[in-house]
PDB file of C-alpha atoms in Angstrom:
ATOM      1  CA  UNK A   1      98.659 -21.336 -22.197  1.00  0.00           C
ATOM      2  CA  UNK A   2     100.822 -18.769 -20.159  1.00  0.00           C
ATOM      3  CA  UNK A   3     102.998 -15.948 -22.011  1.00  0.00           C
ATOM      4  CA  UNK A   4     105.057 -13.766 -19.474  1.00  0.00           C
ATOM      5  CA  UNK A   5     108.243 -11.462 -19.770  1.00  0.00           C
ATOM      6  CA  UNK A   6     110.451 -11.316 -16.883  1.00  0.00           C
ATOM      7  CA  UNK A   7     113.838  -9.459 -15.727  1.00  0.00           C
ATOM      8  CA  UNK A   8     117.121  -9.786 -14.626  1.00  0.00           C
ATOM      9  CA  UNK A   9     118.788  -6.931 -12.984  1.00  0.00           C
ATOM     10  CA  UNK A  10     121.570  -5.928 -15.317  1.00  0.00           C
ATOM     11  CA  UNK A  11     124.911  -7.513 -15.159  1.00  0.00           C
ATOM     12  CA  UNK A  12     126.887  -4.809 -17.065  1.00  0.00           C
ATOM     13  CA  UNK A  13     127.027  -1.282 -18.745  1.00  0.00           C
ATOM     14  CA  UNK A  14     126.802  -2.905 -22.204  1.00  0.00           C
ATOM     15  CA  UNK A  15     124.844  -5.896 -22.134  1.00  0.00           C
ATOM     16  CA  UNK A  16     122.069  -6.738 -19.726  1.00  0.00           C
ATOM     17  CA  UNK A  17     119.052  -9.974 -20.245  1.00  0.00           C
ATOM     18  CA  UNK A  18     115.502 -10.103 -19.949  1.00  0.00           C
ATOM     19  CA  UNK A  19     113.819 -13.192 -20.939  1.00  0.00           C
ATOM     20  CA  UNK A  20     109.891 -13.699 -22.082  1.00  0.00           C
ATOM     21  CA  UNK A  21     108.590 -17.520 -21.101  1.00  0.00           C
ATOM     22  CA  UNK A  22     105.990 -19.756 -23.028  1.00  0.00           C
ATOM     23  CA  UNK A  23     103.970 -22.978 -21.598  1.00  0.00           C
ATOM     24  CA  UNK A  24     101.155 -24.505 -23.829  1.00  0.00           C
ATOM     25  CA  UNK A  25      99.926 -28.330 -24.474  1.00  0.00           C
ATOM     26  CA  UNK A  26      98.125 -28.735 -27.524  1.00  0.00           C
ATOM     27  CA  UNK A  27      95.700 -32.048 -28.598  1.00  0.00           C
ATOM     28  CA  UNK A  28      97.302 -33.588 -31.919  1.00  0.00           C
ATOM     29  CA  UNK A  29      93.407 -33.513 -33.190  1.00  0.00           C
ATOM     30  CA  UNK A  30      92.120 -29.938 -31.728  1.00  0.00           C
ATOM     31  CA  UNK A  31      89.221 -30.853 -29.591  1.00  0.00           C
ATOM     32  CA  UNK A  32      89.698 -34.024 -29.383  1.00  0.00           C
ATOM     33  CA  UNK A  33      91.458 -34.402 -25.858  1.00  0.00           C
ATOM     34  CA  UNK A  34      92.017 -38.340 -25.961  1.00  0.00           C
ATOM     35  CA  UNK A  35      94.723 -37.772 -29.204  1.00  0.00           C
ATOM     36  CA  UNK A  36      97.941 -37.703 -28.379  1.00  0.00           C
ATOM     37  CA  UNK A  37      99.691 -34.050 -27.454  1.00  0.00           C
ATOM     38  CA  UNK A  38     102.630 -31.553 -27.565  1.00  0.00           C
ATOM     39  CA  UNK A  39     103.851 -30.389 -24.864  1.00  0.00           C
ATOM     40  CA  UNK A  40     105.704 -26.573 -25.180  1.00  0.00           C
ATOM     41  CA  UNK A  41     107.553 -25.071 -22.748  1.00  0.00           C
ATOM     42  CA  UNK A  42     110.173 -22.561 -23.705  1.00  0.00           C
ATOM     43  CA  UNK A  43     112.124 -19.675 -21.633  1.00  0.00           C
ATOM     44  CA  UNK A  44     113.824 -17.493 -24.194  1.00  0.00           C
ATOM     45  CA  UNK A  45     116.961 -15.642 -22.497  1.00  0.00           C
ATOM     46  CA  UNK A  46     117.642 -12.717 -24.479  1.00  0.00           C
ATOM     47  CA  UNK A  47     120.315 -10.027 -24.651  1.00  0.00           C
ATOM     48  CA  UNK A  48     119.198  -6.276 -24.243  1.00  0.00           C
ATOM     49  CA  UNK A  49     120.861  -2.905 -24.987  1.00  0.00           C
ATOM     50  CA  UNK A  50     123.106  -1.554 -27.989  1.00  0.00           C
ATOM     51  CA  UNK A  51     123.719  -3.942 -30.861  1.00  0.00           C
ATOM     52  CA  UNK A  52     123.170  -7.250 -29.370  1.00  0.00           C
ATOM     53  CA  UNK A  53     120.961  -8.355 -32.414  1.00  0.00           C
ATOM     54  CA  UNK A  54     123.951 -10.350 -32.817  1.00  0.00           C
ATOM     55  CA  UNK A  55     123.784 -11.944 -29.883  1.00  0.00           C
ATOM     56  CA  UNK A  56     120.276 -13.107 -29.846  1.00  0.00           C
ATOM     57  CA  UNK A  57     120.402 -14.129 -33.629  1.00  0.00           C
ATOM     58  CA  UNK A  58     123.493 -16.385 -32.240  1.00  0.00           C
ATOM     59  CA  UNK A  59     120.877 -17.513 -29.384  1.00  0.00           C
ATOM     60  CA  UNK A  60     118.174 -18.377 -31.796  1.00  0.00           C
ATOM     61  CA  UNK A  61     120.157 -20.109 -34.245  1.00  0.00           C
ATOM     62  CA  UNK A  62     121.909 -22.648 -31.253  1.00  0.00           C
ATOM     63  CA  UNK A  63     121.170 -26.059 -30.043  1.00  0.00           C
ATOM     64  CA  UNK A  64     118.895 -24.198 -27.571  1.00  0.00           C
ATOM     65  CA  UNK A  65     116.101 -23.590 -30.284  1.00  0.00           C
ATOM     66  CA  UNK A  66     116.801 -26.152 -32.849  1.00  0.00           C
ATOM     67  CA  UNK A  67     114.207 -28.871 -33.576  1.00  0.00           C
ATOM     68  CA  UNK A  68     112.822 -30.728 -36.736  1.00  0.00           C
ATOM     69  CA  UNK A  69     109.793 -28.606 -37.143  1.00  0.00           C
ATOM     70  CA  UNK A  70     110.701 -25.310 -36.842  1.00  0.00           C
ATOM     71  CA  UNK A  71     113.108 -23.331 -39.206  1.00  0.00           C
ATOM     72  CA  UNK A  72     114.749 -21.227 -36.568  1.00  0.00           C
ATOM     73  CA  UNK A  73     115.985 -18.939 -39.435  1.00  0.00           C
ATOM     74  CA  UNK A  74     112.827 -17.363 -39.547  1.00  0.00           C
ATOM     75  CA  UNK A  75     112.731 -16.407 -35.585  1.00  0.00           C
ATOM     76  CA  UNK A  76     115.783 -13.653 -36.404  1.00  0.00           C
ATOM     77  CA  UNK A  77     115.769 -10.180 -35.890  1.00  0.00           C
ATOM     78  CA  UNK A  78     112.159 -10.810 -34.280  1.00  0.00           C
ATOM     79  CA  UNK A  79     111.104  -8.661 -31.144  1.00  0.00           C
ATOM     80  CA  UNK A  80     111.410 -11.450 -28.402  1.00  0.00           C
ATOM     81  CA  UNK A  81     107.327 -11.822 -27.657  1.00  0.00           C
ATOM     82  CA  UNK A  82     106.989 -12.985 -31.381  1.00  0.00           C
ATOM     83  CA  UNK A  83     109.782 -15.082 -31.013  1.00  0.00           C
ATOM     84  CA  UNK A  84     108.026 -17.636 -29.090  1.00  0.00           C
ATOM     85  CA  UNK A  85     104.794 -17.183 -30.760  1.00  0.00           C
ATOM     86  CA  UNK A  86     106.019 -17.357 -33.689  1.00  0.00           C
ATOM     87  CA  UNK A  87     108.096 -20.766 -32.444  1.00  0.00           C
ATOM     88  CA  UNK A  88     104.881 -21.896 -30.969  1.00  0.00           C
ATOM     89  CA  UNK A  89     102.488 -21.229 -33.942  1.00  0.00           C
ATOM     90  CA  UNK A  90     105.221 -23.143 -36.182  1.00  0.00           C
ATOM     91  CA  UNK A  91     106.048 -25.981 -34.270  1.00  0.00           C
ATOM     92  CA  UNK A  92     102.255 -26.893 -33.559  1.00  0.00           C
ATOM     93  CA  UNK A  93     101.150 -26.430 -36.882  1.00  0.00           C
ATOM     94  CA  UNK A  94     104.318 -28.873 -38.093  1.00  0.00           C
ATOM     95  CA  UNK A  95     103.632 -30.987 -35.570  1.00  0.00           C
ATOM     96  CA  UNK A  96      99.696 -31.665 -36.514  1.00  0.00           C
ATOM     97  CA  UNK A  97     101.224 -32.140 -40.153  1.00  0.00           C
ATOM     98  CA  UNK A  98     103.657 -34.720 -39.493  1.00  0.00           C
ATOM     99  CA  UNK A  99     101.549 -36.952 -36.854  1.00  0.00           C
ATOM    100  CA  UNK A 100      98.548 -36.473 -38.031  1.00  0.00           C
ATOM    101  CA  UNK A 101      98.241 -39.086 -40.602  1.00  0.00           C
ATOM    102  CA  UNK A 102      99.601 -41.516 -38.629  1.00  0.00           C
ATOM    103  CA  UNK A 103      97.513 -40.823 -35.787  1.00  0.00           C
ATOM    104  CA  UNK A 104      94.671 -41.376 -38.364  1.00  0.00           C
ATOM    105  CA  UNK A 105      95.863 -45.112 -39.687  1.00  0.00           C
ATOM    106  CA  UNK A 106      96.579 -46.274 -35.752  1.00  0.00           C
ATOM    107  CA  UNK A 107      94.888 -44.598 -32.766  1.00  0.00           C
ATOM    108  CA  UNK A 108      96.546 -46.538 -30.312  1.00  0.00           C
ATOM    109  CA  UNK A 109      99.772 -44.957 -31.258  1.00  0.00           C
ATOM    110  CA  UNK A 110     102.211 -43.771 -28.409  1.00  0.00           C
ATOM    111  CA  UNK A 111     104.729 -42.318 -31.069  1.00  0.00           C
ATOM    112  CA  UNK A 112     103.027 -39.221 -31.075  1.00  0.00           C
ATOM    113  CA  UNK A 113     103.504 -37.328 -27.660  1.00  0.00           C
ATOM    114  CA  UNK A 114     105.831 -34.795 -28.263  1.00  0.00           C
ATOM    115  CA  UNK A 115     107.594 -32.923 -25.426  1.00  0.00           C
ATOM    116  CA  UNK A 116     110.340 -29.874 -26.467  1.00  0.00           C
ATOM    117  CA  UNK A 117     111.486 -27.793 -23.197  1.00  0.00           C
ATOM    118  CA  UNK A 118     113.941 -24.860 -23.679  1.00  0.00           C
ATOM    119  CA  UNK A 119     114.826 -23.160 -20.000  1.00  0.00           C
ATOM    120  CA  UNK A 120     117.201 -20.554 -20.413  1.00  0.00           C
ATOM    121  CA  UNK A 121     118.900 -18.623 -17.459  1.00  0.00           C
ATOM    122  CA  UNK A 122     121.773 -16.413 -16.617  1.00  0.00           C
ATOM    123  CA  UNK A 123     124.919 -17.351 -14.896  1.00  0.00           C
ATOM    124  CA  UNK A 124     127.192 -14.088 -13.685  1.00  0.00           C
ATOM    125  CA  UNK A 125     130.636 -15.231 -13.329  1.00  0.00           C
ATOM    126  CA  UNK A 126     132.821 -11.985 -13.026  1.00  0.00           C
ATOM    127  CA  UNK A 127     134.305 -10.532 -16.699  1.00  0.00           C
ATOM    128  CA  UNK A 128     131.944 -13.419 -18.381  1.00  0.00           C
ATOM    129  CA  UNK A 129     127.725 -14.343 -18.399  1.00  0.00           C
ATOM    130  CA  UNK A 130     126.705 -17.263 -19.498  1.00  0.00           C
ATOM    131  CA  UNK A 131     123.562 -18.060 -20.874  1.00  0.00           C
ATOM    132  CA  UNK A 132     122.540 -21.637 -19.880  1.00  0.00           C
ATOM    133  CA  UNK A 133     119.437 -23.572 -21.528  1.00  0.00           C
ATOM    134  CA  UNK A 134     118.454 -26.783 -20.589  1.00  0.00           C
ATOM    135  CA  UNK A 135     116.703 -27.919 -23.346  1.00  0.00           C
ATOM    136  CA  UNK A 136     114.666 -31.925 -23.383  1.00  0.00           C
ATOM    137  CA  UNK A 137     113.505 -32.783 -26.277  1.00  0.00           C
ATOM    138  CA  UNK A 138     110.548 -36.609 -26.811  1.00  0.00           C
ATOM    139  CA  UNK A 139     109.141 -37.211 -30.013  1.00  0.00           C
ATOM    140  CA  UNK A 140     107.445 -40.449 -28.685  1.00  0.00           C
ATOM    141  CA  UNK A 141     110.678 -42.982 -28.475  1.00  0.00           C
ATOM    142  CA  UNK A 142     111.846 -44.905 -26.070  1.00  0.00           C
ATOM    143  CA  UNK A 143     113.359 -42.093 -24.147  1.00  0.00           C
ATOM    144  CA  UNK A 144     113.623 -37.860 -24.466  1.00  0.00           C
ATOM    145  CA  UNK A 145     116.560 -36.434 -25.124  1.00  0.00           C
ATOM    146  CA  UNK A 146     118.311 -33.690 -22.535  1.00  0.00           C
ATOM    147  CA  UNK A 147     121.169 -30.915 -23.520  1.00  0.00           C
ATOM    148  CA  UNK A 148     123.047 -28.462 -22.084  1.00  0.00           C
ATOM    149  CA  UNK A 149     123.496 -25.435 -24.604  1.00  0.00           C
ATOM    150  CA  UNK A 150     125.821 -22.589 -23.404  1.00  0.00           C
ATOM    151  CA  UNK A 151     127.025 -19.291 -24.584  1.00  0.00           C
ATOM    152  CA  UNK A 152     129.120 -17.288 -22.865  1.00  0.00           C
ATOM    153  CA  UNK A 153     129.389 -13.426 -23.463  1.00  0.00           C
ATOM    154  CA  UNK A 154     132.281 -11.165 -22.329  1.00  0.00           C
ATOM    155  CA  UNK A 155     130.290  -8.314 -20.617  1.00  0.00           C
ATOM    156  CA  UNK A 156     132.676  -5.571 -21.306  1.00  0.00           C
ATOM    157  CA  UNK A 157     131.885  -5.310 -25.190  1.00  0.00           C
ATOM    158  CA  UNK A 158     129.189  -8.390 -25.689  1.00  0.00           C
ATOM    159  CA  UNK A 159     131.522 -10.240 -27.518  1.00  0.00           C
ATOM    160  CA  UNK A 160     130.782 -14.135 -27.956  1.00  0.00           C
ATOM    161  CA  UNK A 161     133.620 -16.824 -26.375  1.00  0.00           C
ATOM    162  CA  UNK A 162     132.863 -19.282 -29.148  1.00  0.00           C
ATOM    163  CA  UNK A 163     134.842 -22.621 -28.727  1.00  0.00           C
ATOM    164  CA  UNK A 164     137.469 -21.539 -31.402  1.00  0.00           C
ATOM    165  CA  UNK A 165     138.148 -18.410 -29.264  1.00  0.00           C
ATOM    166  CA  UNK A 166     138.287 -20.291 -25.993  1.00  0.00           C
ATOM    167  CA  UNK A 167     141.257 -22.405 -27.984  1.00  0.00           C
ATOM    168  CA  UNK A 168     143.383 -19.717 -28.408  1.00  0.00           C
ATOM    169  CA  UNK A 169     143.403 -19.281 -24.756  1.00  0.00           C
ATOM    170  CA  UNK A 170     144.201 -22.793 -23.699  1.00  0.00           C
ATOM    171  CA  UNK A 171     146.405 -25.730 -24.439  1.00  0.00           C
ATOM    172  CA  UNK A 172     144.096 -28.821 -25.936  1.00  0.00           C
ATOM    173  CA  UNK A 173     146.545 -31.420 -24.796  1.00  0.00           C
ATOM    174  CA  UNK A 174     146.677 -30.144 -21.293  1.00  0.00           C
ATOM    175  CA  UNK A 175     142.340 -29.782 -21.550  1.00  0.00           C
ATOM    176  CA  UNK A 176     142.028 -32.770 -22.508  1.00  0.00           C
ATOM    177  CA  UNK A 177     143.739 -34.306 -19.735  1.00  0.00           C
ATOM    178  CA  UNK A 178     141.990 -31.951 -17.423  1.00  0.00           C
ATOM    179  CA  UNK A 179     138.768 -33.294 -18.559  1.00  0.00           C
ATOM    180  CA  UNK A 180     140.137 -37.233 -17.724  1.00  0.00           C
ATOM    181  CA  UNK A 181     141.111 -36.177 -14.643  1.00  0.00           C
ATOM    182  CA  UNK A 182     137.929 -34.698 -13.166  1.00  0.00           C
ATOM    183  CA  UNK A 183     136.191 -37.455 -15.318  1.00  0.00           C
ATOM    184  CA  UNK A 184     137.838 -40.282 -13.244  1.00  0.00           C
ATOM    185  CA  UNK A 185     137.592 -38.660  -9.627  1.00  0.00           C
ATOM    186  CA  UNK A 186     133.810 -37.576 -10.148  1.00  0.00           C
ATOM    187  CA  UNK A 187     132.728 -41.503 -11.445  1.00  0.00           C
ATOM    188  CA  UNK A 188     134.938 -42.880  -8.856  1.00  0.00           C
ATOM    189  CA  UNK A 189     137.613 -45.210 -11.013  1.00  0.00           C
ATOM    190  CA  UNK A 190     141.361 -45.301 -10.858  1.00  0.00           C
ATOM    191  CA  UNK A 191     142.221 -44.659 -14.434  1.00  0.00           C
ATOM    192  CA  UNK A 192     141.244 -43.896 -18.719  1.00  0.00           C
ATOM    193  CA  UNK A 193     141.119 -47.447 -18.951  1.00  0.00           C
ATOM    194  CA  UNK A 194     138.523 -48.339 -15.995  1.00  0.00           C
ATOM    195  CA  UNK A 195     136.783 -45.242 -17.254  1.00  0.00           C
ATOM    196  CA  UNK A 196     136.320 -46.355 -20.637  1.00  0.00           C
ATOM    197  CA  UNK A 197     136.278 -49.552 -20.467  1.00  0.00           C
ATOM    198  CA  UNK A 198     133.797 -50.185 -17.455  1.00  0.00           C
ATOM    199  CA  UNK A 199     131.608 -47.120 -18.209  1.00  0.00           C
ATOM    200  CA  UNK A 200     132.002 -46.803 -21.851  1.00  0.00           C
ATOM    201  CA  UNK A 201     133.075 -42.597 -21.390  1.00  0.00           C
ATOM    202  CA  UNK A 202     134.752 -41.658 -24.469  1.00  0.00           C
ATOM    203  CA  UNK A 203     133.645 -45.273 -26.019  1.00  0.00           C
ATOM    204  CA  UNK A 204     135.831 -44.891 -28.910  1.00  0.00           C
ATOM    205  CA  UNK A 205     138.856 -43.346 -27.444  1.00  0.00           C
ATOM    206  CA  UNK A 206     138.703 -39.737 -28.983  1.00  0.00           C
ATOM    207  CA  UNK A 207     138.949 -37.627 -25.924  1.00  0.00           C
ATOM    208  CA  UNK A 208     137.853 -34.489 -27.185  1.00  0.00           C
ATOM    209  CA  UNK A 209     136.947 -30.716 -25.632  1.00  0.00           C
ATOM    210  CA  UNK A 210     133.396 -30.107 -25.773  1.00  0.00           C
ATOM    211  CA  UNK A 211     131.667 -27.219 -27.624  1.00  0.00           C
ATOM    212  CA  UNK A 212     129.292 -26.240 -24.252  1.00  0.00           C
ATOM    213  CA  UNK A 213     131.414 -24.772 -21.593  1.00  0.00           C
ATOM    214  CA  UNK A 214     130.648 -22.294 -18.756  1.00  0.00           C
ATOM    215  CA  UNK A 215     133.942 -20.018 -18.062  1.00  0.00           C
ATOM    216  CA  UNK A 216     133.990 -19.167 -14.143  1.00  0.00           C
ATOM    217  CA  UNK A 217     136.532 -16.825 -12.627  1.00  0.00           C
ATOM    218  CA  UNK A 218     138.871 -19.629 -11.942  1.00  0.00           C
ATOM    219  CA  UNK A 219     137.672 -22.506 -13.850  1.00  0.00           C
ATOM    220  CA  UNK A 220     136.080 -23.758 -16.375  1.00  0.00           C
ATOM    221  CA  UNK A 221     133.254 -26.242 -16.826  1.00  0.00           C
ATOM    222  CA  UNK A 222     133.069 -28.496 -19.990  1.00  0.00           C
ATOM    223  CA  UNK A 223     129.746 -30.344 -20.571  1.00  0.00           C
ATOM    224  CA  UNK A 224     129.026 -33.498 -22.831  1.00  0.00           C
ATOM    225  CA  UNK A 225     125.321 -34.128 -23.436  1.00  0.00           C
ATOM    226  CA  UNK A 226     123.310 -37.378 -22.804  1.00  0.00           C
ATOM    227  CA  UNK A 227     124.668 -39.868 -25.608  1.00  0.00           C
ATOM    228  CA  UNK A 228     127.650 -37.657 -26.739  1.00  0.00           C
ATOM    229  CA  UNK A 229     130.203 -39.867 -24.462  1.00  0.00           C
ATOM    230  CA  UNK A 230     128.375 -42.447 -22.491  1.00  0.00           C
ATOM    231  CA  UNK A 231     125.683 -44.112 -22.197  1.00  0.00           C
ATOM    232  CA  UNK A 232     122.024 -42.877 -21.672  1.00  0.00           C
ATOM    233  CA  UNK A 233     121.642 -44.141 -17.928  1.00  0.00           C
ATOM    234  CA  UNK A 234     124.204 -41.285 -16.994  1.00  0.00           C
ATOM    235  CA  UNK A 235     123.014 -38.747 -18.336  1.00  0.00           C
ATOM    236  CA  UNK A 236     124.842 -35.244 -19.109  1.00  0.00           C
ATOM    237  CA  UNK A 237     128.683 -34.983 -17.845  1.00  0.00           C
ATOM    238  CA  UNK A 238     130.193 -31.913 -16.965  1.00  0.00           C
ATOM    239  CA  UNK A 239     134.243 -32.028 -16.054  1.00  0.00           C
ATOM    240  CA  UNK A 240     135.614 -28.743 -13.758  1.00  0.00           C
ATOM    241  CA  UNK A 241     138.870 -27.452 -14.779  1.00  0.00           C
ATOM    242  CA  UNK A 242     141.261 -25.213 -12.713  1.00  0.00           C
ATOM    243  CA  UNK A 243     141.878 -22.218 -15.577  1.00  0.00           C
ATOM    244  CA  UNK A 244     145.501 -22.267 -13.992  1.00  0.00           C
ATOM    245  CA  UNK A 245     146.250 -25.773 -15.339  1.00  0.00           C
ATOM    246  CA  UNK A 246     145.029 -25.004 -18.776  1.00  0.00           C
ATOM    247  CA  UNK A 247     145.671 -21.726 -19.584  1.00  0.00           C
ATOM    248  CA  UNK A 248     148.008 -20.710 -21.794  1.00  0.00           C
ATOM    249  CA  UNK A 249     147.687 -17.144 -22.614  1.00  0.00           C
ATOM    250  CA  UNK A 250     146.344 -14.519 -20.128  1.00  0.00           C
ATOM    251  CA  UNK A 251     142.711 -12.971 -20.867  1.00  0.00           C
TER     252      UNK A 251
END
């Protein structure tokens, strides 16, 4: 196992992130090293300086941090070290509960290597960071999961761009056909219909604004996850949008 804290330079006078990393495997049967195993690997991005306990609450209770075995309720308001021991302790102890009988009727069992990867990092664009964490998630099926999980943080008062805020600033209509647009040029078809039809993106015709973005100075990047619009084999999407052709109120 390796435990180390890290640090960012600071990327504002309120508001600057430090982040404390986590890698451990673990035998489903301690000392037996032929069971299956779990596989933790975790880079918790945190927010440091005055009153950003809401800010890392909102971090810990995301996509980034949410699996089936761990309640992340009970990571809040913890100092960030015992945050991922805490997550660690917790998710191997659930994890020897759950697969342990049925590692115990059928040895031969491949449905019980477990895999949950959380990389978080900071991405300084301008009035806005963004906290990005790829996250990949195999509970022994045919294939892991992956996810993008953003939140973006205006630097001059720490506030949080949650989706609903970012849609006050832009027209839906006019994302949405954005997002089609830079869709169809980066798969290379002509049109919605080759684009849904041929590659199944937005299989059942609801063209909708994501809630992962990453705001830029002069754009904005909108990210779908493996399986939420197409099919496994392509992975996640992300669709680049000039702010200028969505924007509808100035910042």
């Amino acid at each position: 196992m390796t435990f180390c804290a890290c640090h960012h330079k600071a990327i504002s006078t309120l508001v600057s992130f430090d982040k404390v990393a986590i890698d451990t495997t673990v035998d489903l049967v301690p000392g037996d090293s032929a069971s299956p195993k779990a596989k933790i690997n975790l880079i918790y991005t945190y927010a440091k300086g005055d009153s950003v306990k809401q800010i890392n609450n909102y971090i810990l209770s995301s996509n980034a941090f949410r699996n089936d075995l761990v309640s992340t309720y009970s990571l809040e308001n913890l100092p960030p070290k015992e945050v991922v021991s805490k997550f660690v302790q917790e998710y191997i102890k659930e994890y020897r509960k759950t697969c342990g009988p049925i590692y115990a009727k059928d040895k031969t069992t491949m449905s019980c290597n477990y895999e949950f990867l959380s990389d978080g990092e900071v991405i300084n664009n301008g009035k806005y960071a963004c906290l990005t964490f790829k996250k990949y998630v195999y509970t022994g099926g045919a294939h892991g999961i992956s996810s993008n999980i953003t939140i973006n943080i205006d630097k001059k008062n720490g506030g949080i761009i949650t989706k609903d805020k970012l849609l006050k600033q832009i027209s839906p209509s006019k994302t949405r056909q954005e997002i089609v647009k830079s869709l169809i040029k980066q798969l290379n078809v002509k049109n919605f219909k080759q684009l849904h039809d041929s590659l199944y993106v937005f299989s059942d015709d609801s063209v909708y604004i994501p809630d992962n973005f990453i705001i830029g100075k002069d754009s904005i990047i909108f990210i779908y996850d493996d399986l939420e619009i197409a099919p496994h084999y392509m992975g996640i999407l992300k669709a680049k949008v000039a702010k200028k052709d969505i924007q509808i109120k100035p910042e």
